[in-house]
Amino acid sequence: MVSKNQIKLITGLQQKKYRHANGLFFAEGVKVIEELLKSEIELEHLYVTMPLFDGVIAAKKTFITDSDLKKISSLSAPNNCLALFKIPIPKPIVEEGLIVVLDDIRDPGNLGTIMRLCDWFGVSQLLCSQETADVYSPKVVQASMGSIARVSVHYIDLVLFLEKTRLPVFGTFMDGKNLYTAALPQEGIVVMGNEANGISKSVQNCVKQAITIPRFGVLQRTESLNVAAAAAIVLSEFRRTTSER
C-alpha cells in the first residue's frame, strides 16, 4: 500500500523544483528501471504490482495495487512498476571525444531521444543550457529508454564553456557548410539549437564552423528538420567519417 505522504512525494516529483529539493526522480516501466538498476544511480524505493526485480532487497520494494500505481504514475496507461532514484552528483566534464551541446532544447521527447542517440553513437557527455528541459523530468526519463544511466548530462553556462574549450566547435545551421563534404574530426563539440529559433546569438559567436544537412528535395521548401532527427544525421556522419580513416 502507498501512504498519502508517499503519493504526495512521488506526484510532486513531476515538478522540477520538487525533484531537486528532494534529490529524487522516478522512472516507470521494466526496461527503463532495469537499465537504471544496472547503473551507478542509487535506488531509493521500488513499487511493483507483480513479482519483478528479484535482485532488489525487500526493504526497498513495496507491492502495490494497480489503483495505487495509477495514483503515483505520470502515464495515462501505467505499466506495472515505478521506481524512485536519487539524483546523482554530476561528474566533472572531460574535454575529449565527441561532445553534444544543447542550446535551449525545450521538448522532453527531443531531449530523451537525443540522449538515446548519444548512447548509440558513443557520446558519453551531453552539455545543456540552463533553459533546456530537465533531464530528470518523467517524460525525458521515459524517452531516454535507459540511456539516462549511461550519458552524463550537465547544465552549464554554455558561452563560458565554449569560449574556453580547446575542442573545435561545430554548430548546425540552415546555411552552413555541407555536412557530407566538411572535414569532421574525431574530437569536437556539436551544438544543436532550439526547436523553433535555432542556436542563440550568444552561442553562435562561439561556433567555429557552421555545418548544415543539405536538402535534396526538388522544391527545397522544407523549412527545417526536427532537432532529434538532425542530431541522428549529424552524429552518424561524424562517426562514419572518422571510422573510415
PDB file of C-alpha atoms in Angstrom:
ATOM      1  CA  MET A   1       0.000   0.000   0.000  1.00  0.00           C
ATOM      2  CA  VAL A   2       1.137   3.541  -0.746  1.00  0.00           C
ATOM      3  CA  SER A   3       0.659   6.092   2.026  1.00  0.00           C
ATOM      4  CA  LYS A   4      -0.702   9.589   1.441  1.00  0.00           C
ATOM      5  CA  ASN A   5       2.736  11.051   2.164  1.00  0.00           C
ATOM      6  CA  GLN A   6       4.339   8.752  -0.413  1.00  0.00           C
ATOM      7  CA  ILE A   7       1.723   9.682  -3.004  1.00  0.00           C
ATOM      8  CA  LYS A   8       2.321  13.366  -2.296  1.00  0.00           C
ATOM      9  CA  LEU A   9       6.097  12.929  -2.587  1.00  0.00           C
ATOM     10  CA  ILE A  10       6.030  10.922  -5.812  1.00  0.00           C
ATOM     11  CA  THR A  11       3.440  13.043  -7.626  1.00  0.00           C
ATOM     12  CA  GLY A  12       5.350  16.136  -6.539  1.00  0.00           C
ATOM     13  CA  LEU A  13       8.398  14.793  -8.377  1.00  0.00           C
ATOM     14  CA  GLN A  14       6.652  15.545 -11.643  1.00  0.00           C
ATOM     15  CA  GLN A  15       7.751  19.146 -10.997  1.00  0.00           C
ATOM     16  CA  LYS A  16      11.381  20.166 -11.323  1.00  0.00           C
ATOM     17  CA  LYS A  17      11.509  22.179  -8.094  1.00  0.00           C
ATOM     18  CA  TYR A  18      10.415  19.194  -6.008  1.00  0.00           C
ATOM     19  CA  ARG A  19      12.760  16.798  -7.798  1.00  0.00           C
ATOM     20  CA  HIS A  20      15.738  18.953  -6.955  1.00  0.00           C
ATOM     21  CA  ALA A  21      14.503  19.833  -3.461  1.00  0.00           C
ATOM     22  CA  ASN A  22      14.226  16.128  -2.615  1.00  0.00           C
ATOM     23  CA  GLY A  23      17.155  14.963  -4.734  1.00  0.00           C
ATOM     24  CA  LEU A  24      14.922  12.326  -6.320  1.00  0.00           C
ATOM     25  CA  PHE A  25      13.378  11.395  -9.663  1.00  0.00           C
ATOM     26  CA  PHE A  26      11.255   8.472 -10.780  1.00  0.00           C
ATOM     27  CA  ALA A  27      11.222   6.029 -13.660  1.00  0.00           C
ATOM     28  CA  GLU A  28       8.473   3.773 -14.964  1.00  0.00           C
ATOM     29  CA  GLY A  29       8.497   0.527 -16.907  1.00  0.00           C
ATOM     30  CA  VAL A  30      10.606  -2.626 -16.667  1.00  0.00           C
ATOM     31  CA  LYS A  31      13.117  -1.674 -19.401  1.00  0.00           C
ATOM     32  CA  VAL A  32      13.999   1.771 -18.026  1.00  0.00           C
ATOM     33  CA  ILE A  33      14.140   0.599 -14.410  1.00  0.00           C
ATOM     34  CA  GLU A  34      16.318  -2.396 -15.331  1.00  0.00           C
ATOM     35  CA  GLU A  35      18.832  -0.107 -17.035  1.00  0.00           C
ATOM     36  CA  LEU A  36      18.928   2.235 -14.059  1.00  0.00           C
ATOM     37  CA  LEU A  37      19.344  -0.634 -11.579  1.00  0.00           C
ATOM     38  CA  LYS A  38      22.424  -1.785 -13.524  1.00  0.00           C
ATOM     39  CA  SER A  39      23.950   1.692 -13.311  1.00  0.00           C
ATOM     40  CA  GLU A  40      25.647   3.631 -10.533  1.00  0.00           C
ATOM     41  CA  ILE A  41      22.449   5.596  -9.865  1.00  0.00           C
ATOM     42  CA  GLU A  42      21.160   4.684  -6.406  1.00  0.00           C
ATOM     43  CA  LEU A  43      17.695   3.191  -5.943  1.00  0.00           C
ATOM     44  CA  GLU A  44      15.575   4.880  -3.279  1.00  0.00           C
ATOM     45  CA  HIS A  45      12.495   2.655  -3.489  1.00  0.00           C
ATOM     46  CA  LEU A  46      10.659   0.389  -5.904  1.00  0.00           C
ATOM     47  CA  TYR A  47       6.900  -0.038  -6.281  1.00  0.00           C
ATOM     48  CA  VAL A  48       5.584  -3.067  -8.192  1.00  0.00           C
ATOM     49  CA  THR A  49       2.202  -4.629  -8.861  1.00  0.00           C
ATOM     50  CA  MET A  50       3.677  -8.105  -9.504  1.00  0.00           C
ATOM     51  CA  PRO A  51       6.859 -10.050  -8.684  1.00  0.00           C
ATOM     52  CA  LEU A  52       9.643  -8.199 -10.520  1.00  0.00           C
ATOM     53  CA  PHE A  53      13.317  -7.325  -9.964  1.00  0.00           C
ATOM     54  CA  ASP A  54      14.289 -10.226  -7.713  1.00  0.00           C
ATOM     55  CA  GLY A  55      17.664  -8.631  -7.031  1.00  0.00           C
ATOM     56  CA  VAL A  56      16.147  -5.694  -5.140  1.00  0.00           C
ATOM     57  CA  ILE A  57      16.089  -6.208  -1.376  1.00  0.00           C
ATOM     58  CA  ALA A  58      12.704  -6.432   0.363  1.00  0.00           C
ATOM     59  CA  ALA A  59      13.342  -3.267   2.390  1.00  0.00           C
ATOM     60  CA  LYS A  60      13.414  -1.243  -0.839  1.00  0.00           C
ATOM     61  CA  LYS A  61      10.457  -2.899  -2.560  1.00  0.00           C
ATOM     62  CA  THR A  62       6.735  -2.410  -1.964  1.00  0.00           C
ATOM     63  CA  PHE A  63       3.947  -4.393  -3.625  1.00  0.00           C
ATOM     64  CA  ILE A  64       1.023  -2.160  -4.527  1.00  0.00           C
ATOM     65  CA  THR A  65      -2.288  -2.450  -6.352  1.00  0.00           C
ATOM     66  CA  ASP A  66      -2.981  -1.261  -9.886  1.00  0.00           C
ATOM     67  CA  SER A  67      -5.162   1.508  -8.468  1.00  0.00           C
ATOM     68  CA  ASP A  68      -2.335   2.704  -6.223  1.00  0.00           C
ATOM     69  CA  LEU A  69       0.038   2.706  -9.187  1.00  0.00           C
ATOM     70  CA  LYS A  70      -2.384   4.924 -11.101  1.00  0.00           C
ATOM     71  CA  LYS A  71      -2.269   7.422  -8.237  1.00  0.00           C
ATOM     72  CA  ILE A  72       1.510   7.854  -8.481  1.00  0.00           C
ATOM     73  CA  SER A  73       2.124   7.280 -12.188  1.00  0.00           C
ATOM     74  CA  SER A  74       2.678  10.041 -14.725  1.00  0.00           C
ATOM     75  CA  LEU A  75       1.433   7.798 -17.545  1.00  0.00           C
ATOM     76  CA  SER A  76      -2.124   7.683 -18.840  1.00  0.00           C
ATOM     77  CA  ALA A  77      -1.771   3.894 -19.022  1.00  0.00           C
ATOM     78  CA  PRO A  78       0.565   2.908 -16.168  1.00  0.00           C
ATOM     79  CA  ASN A  79       2.878  -0.068 -16.564  1.00  0.00           C
ATOM     80  CA  ASN A  80       3.456  -2.401 -13.612  1.00  0.00           C
ATOM     81  CA  CYS A  81       6.296  -0.711 -11.778  1.00  0.00           C
ATOM     82  CA  LEU A  82       7.645   2.649 -10.680  1.00  0.00           C
ATOM     83  CA  ALA A  83      10.975   3.327  -9.017  1.00  0.00           C
ATOM     84  CA  LEU A  84      12.420   6.280  -7.147  1.00  0.00           C
ATOM     85  CA  PHE A  85      16.106   7.033  -7.709  1.00  0.00           C
ATOM     86  CA  LYS A  86      18.496   9.514  -6.161  1.00  0.00           C
ATOM     87  CA  ILE A  87      19.681  12.287  -8.491  1.00  0.00           C
ATOM     88  CA  PRO A  88      23.413  11.601  -8.874  1.00  0.00           C
ATOM     89  CA  ILE A  89      26.137  14.172  -8.312  1.00  0.00           C
ATOM     90  CA  PRO A  90      27.354  15.271 -11.780  1.00  0.00           C
ATOM     91  CA  LYS A  91      30.765  14.012 -12.824  1.00  0.00           C
ATOM     92  CA  PRO A  92      33.385  16.543 -13.981  1.00  0.00           C
ATOM     93  CA  ILE A  93      33.253  17.448 -17.666  1.00  0.00           C
ATOM     94  CA  VAL A  94      36.093  15.819 -19.603  1.00  0.00           C
ATOM     95  CA  GLU A  95      37.081  17.681 -22.761  1.00  0.00           C
ATOM     96  CA  GLU A  96      37.755  14.742 -25.033  1.00  0.00           C
ATOM     97  CA  GLY A  97      35.999  12.761 -27.718  1.00  0.00           C
ATOM     98  CA  LEU A  98      32.757  13.926 -29.244  1.00  0.00           C
ATOM     99  CA  ILE A  99      30.507  16.102 -27.066  1.00  0.00           C
ATOM    100  CA  VAL A 100      26.960  17.247 -27.842  1.00  0.00           C
ATOM    101  CA  VAL A 101      25.757  20.661 -26.663  1.00  0.00           C
ATOM    102  CA  LEU A 102      22.049  21.519 -26.494  1.00  0.00           C
ATOM    103  CA  ASP A 103      21.104  25.186 -26.571  1.00  0.00           C
ATOM    104  CA  ASP A 104      17.583  25.661 -25.191  1.00  0.00           C
ATOM    105  CA  ILE A 105      16.006  22.345 -26.221  1.00  0.00           C
ATOM    106  CA  ARG A 106      12.551  22.543 -24.663  1.00  0.00           C
ATOM    107  CA  ASP A 107      10.752  19.370 -25.744  1.00  0.00           C
ATOM    108  CA  PRO A 108      11.272  16.481 -23.277  1.00  0.00           C
ATOM    109  CA  GLY A 109      10.808  13.910 -26.035  1.00  0.00           C
ATOM    110  CA  ASN A 110      13.576  15.506 -28.086  1.00  0.00           C
ATOM    111  CA  LEU A 111      15.935  15.565 -25.118  1.00  0.00           C
ATOM    112  CA  GLY A 112      15.253  11.921 -24.273  1.00  0.00           C
ATOM    113  CA  THR A 113      15.706  10.857 -27.893  1.00  0.00           C
ATOM    114  CA  ILE A 114      18.965  12.807 -28.220  1.00  0.00           C
ATOM    115  CA  MET A 115      20.227  11.028 -25.096  1.00  0.00           C
ATOM    116  CA  ARG A 116      19.485   7.691 -26.771  1.00  0.00           C
ATOM    117  CA  LEU A 117      21.327   8.851 -29.871  1.00  0.00           C
ATOM    118  CA  CYS A 118      24.337   9.897 -27.804  1.00  0.00           C
ATOM    119  CA  ASP A 119      24.306   6.481 -26.158  1.00  0.00           C
ATOM    120  CA  TRP A 120      24.085   4.751 -29.552  1.00  0.00           C
ATOM    121  CA  PHE A 121      26.893   6.746 -31.133  1.00  0.00           C
ATOM    122  CA  GLY A 122      29.204   6.569 -28.125  1.00  0.00           C
ATOM    123  CA  VAL A 123      28.819  10.155 -26.933  1.00  0.00           C
ATOM    124  CA  SER A 124      29.084   9.997 -23.149  1.00  0.00           C
ATOM    125  CA  GLN A 125      28.666  13.713 -22.351  1.00  0.00           C
ATOM    126  CA  LEU A 126      25.725  15.979 -23.074  1.00  0.00           C
ATOM    127  CA  LEU A 127      26.049  19.657 -22.125  1.00  0.00           C
ATOM    128  CA  CYS A 128      22.852  21.674 -21.796  1.00  0.00           C
ATOM    129  CA  SER A 129      21.945  25.314 -21.350  1.00  0.00           C
ATOM    130  CA  GLN A 130      20.056  26.168 -18.185  1.00  0.00           C
ATOM    131  CA  GLU A 131      16.907  26.689 -20.286  1.00  0.00           C
ATOM    132  CA  THR A 132      16.980  23.158 -21.710  1.00  0.00           C
ATOM    133  CA  ALA A 133      14.347  20.698 -20.438  1.00  0.00           C
ATOM    134  CA  ASP A 134      15.206  18.956 -17.167  1.00  0.00           C
ATOM    135  CA  VAL A 135      16.813  15.577 -17.771  1.00  0.00           C
ATOM    136  CA  TYR A 136      15.016  14.098 -14.743  1.00  0.00           C
ATOM    137  CA  SER A 137      11.558  15.025 -15.998  1.00  0.00           C
ATOM    138  CA  PRO A 138       9.410  11.848 -16.210  1.00  0.00           C
ATOM    139  CA  LYS A 139       8.906  12.379 -19.952  1.00  0.00           C
ATOM    140  CA  VAL A 140      12.648  12.717 -20.573  1.00  0.00           C
ATOM    141  CA  VAL A 141      13.453   9.666 -18.444  1.00  0.00           C
ATOM    142  CA  GLN A 142      10.813   7.677 -20.332  1.00  0.00           C
ATOM    143  CA  ALA A 143      12.009   8.835 -23.762  1.00  0.00           C
ATOM    144  CA  SER A 144      15.636   8.031 -22.929  1.00  0.00           C
ATOM    145  CA  MET A 145      14.720   4.328 -22.564  1.00  0.00           C
ATOM    146  CA  GLY A 146      17.510   3.810 -20.049  1.00  0.00           C
ATOM    147  CA  SER A 147      20.215   5.860 -21.792  1.00  0.00           C
ATOM    148  CA  ILE A 148      19.988   8.334 -18.907  1.00  0.00           C
ATOM    149  CA  ALA A 149      22.020   5.728 -16.991  1.00  0.00           C
ATOM    150  CA  ARG A 150      24.947   5.932 -19.428  1.00  0.00           C
ATOM    151  CA  VAL A 151      25.050   9.530 -20.692  1.00  0.00           C
ATOM    152  CA  SER A 152      26.370  12.190 -18.327  1.00  0.00           C
ATOM    153  CA  VAL A 153      24.270  15.366 -18.544  1.00  0.00           C
ATOM    154  CA  HIS A 154      25.499  18.772 -17.352  1.00  0.00           C
ATOM    155  CA  TYR A 155      23.615  22.078 -17.112  1.00  0.00           C
ATOM    156  CA  ILE A 156      26.142  24.869 -17.546  1.00  0.00           C
ATOM    157  CA  ASP A 157      26.797  28.360 -18.880  1.00  0.00           C
ATOM    158  CA  LEU A 158      27.386  27.338 -22.496  1.00  0.00           C
ATOM    159  CA  VAL A 159      29.106  30.544 -23.572  1.00  0.00           C
ATOM    160  CA  LEU A 160      31.550  30.396 -20.686  1.00  0.00           C
ATOM    161  CA  PHE A 161      32.439  26.796 -21.527  1.00  0.00           C
ATOM    162  CA  LEU A 162      32.612  27.198 -25.306  1.00  0.00           C
ATOM    163  CA  GLU A 163      34.803  30.301 -25.099  1.00  0.00           C
ATOM    164  CA  LYS A 164      37.428  28.350 -23.160  1.00  0.00           C
ATOM    165  CA  THR A 165      37.306  24.898 -24.690  1.00  0.00           C
ATOM    166  CA  ARG A 166      40.278  23.547 -26.650  1.00  0.00           C
ATOM    167  CA  LEU A 167      37.987  21.438 -28.841  1.00  0.00           C
ATOM    168  CA  PRO A 168      36.694  22.580 -32.238  1.00  0.00           C
ATOM    169  CA  VAL A 169      33.099  23.812 -32.001  1.00  0.00           C
ATOM    170  CA  PHE A 170      30.623  22.918 -34.759  1.00  0.00           C
ATOM    171  CA  GLY A 171      27.129  24.358 -34.957  1.00  0.00           C
ATOM    172  CA  THR A 172      24.134  23.226 -37.002  1.00  0.00           C
ATOM    173  CA  PHE A 173      22.626  25.938 -39.222  1.00  0.00           C
ATOM    174  CA  MET A 174      20.471  26.169 -42.342  1.00  0.00           C
ATOM    175  CA  ASP A 175      23.257  27.854 -44.297  1.00  0.00           C
ATOM    176  CA  GLY A 176      26.425  26.176 -43.032  1.00  0.00           C
ATOM    177  CA  LYS A 177      28.956  24.026 -44.872  1.00  0.00           C
ATOM    178  CA  ASN A 178      27.632  20.793 -46.362  1.00  0.00           C
ATOM    179  CA  LEU A 179      27.876  18.139 -43.623  1.00  0.00           C
ATOM    180  CA  TYR A 180      28.786  15.463 -46.184  1.00  0.00           C
ATOM    181  CA  THR A 181      31.798  17.334 -47.554  1.00  0.00           C
ATOM    182  CA  ALA A 182      33.040  19.000 -44.340  1.00  0.00           C
ATOM    183  CA  ALA A 183      36.200  17.759 -42.641  1.00  0.00           C
ATOM    184  CA  LEU A 184      34.912  16.249 -39.418  1.00  0.00           C
ATOM    185  CA  PRO A 185      37.357  15.492 -36.589  1.00  0.00           C
ATOM    186  CA  GLN A 186      37.305  12.582 -34.138  1.00  0.00           C
ATOM    187  CA  GLU A 187      37.149  15.042 -31.244  1.00  0.00           C
ATOM    188  CA  GLY A 188      34.894  18.051 -31.189  1.00  0.00           C
ATOM    189  CA  ILE A 189      31.725  19.705 -29.942  1.00  0.00           C
ATOM    190  CA  VAL A 190      28.444  19.697 -31.863  1.00  0.00           C
ATOM    191  CA  VAL A 191      25.899  22.383 -30.923  1.00  0.00           C
ATOM    192  CA  MET A 192      22.200  21.790 -31.586  1.00  0.00           C
ATOM    193  CA  GLY A 193      19.784  24.706 -31.217  1.00  0.00           C
ATOM    194  CA  ASN A 194      16.253  25.402 -30.030  1.00  0.00           C
ATOM    195  CA  GLU A 195      13.397  23.704 -31.908  1.00  0.00           C
ATOM    196  CA  ALA A 196      11.929  26.988 -33.170  1.00  0.00           C
ATOM    197  CA  ASN A 197      14.767  29.514 -33.092  1.00  0.00           C
ATOM    198  CA  GLY A 198      17.935  27.508 -33.593  1.00  0.00           C
ATOM    199  CA  ILE A 199      21.192  28.388 -31.853  1.00  0.00           C
ATOM    200  CA  SER A 200      21.082  31.592 -29.810  1.00  0.00           C
ATOM    201  CA  LYS A 201      23.180  34.605 -30.892  1.00  0.00           C
ATOM    202  CA  SER A 202      25.493  34.384 -27.884  1.00  0.00           C
ATOM    203  CA  VAL A 203      26.267  30.723 -28.562  1.00  0.00           C
ATOM    204  CA  GLN A 204      26.580  31.357 -32.315  1.00  0.00           C
ATOM    205  CA  ASN A 205      29.529  33.609 -31.567  1.00  0.00           C
ATOM    206  CA  CYS A 206      31.357  30.613 -30.072  1.00  0.00           C
ATOM    207  CA  VAL A 207      30.862  28.348 -33.091  1.00  0.00           C
ATOM    208  CA  LYS A 208      33.993  27.930 -35.215  1.00  0.00           C
ATOM    209  CA  GLN A 209      32.429  26.005 -38.089  1.00  0.00           C
ATOM    210  CA  ALA A 210      28.809  26.114 -39.236  1.00  0.00           C
ATOM    211  CA  ILE A 211      27.521  22.909 -40.802  1.00  0.00           C
ATOM    212  CA  THR A 212      24.233  22.028 -42.450  1.00  0.00           C
ATOM    213  CA  ILE A 213      22.373  18.932 -43.574  1.00  0.00           C
ATOM    214  CA  PRO A 214      21.705  19.624 -47.270  1.00  0.00           C
ATOM    215  CA  ARG A 215      18.197  19.333 -48.651  1.00  0.00           C
ATOM    216  CA  PHE A 216      17.710  17.029 -51.626  1.00  0.00           C
ATOM    217  CA  GLY A 217      14.034  17.700 -52.280  1.00  0.00           C
ATOM    218  CA  VAL A 218      13.233  19.154 -55.701  1.00  0.00           C
ATOM    219  CA  LEU A 219      11.263  22.129 -54.390  1.00  0.00           C
ATOM    220  CA  GLN A 220      13.595  22.856 -51.435  1.00  0.00           C
ATOM    221  CA  ARG A 221      10.672  24.087 -49.344  1.00  0.00           C
ATOM    222  CA  THR A 222      11.176  22.081 -46.148  1.00  0.00           C
ATOM    223  CA  GLU A 223      11.980  24.686 -43.507  1.00  0.00           C
ATOM    224  CA  SER A 224      13.879  22.502 -41.050  1.00  0.00           C
ATOM    225  CA  LEU A 225      14.339  19.064 -39.517  1.00  0.00           C
ATOM    226  CA  ASN A 226      13.242  18.001 -36.065  1.00  0.00           C
ATOM    227  CA  VAL A 227      16.235  18.581 -33.787  1.00  0.00           C
ATOM    228  CA  ALA A 228      16.426  14.927 -32.747  1.00  0.00           C
ATOM    229  CA  ALA A 229      16.332  13.800 -36.379  1.00  0.00           C
ATOM    230  CA  ALA A 230      19.068  16.310 -37.203  1.00  0.00           C
ATOM    231  CA  ALA A 231      21.156  15.064 -34.280  1.00  0.00           C
ATOM    232  CA  ALA A 232      20.886  11.497 -35.594  1.00  0.00           C
ATOM    233  CA  ILE A 233      22.144  12.501 -39.036  1.00  0.00           C
ATOM    234  CA  VAL A 234      24.973  14.680 -37.708  1.00  0.00           C
ATOM    235  CA  LEU A 235      26.250  12.115 -35.203  1.00  0.00           C
ATOM    236  CA  SER A 236      26.032   9.344 -37.784  1.00  0.00           C
ATOM    237  CA  GLU A 237      28.116  11.380 -40.243  1.00  0.00           C
ATOM    238  CA  PHE A 238      30.734  12.251 -37.614  1.00  0.00           C
ATOM    239  CA  ARG A 239      31.119   8.576 -36.743  1.00  0.00           C
ATOM    240  CA  ARG A 240      31.050   7.377 -40.364  1.00  0.00           C
ATOM    241  CA  THR A 241      33.713   9.854 -41.427  1.00  0.00           C
ATOM    242  CA  THR A 242      36.080   9.175 -38.569  1.00  0.00           C
ATOM    243  CA  SER A 243      35.632   5.371 -38.692  1.00  0.00           C
ATOM    244  CA  GLU A 244      36.699   5.281 -42.335  1.00  0.00           C
ATOM    245  CA  ARG A 245      40.109   6.785 -41.585  1.00  0.00           C
TER     246      ARG A 245
END
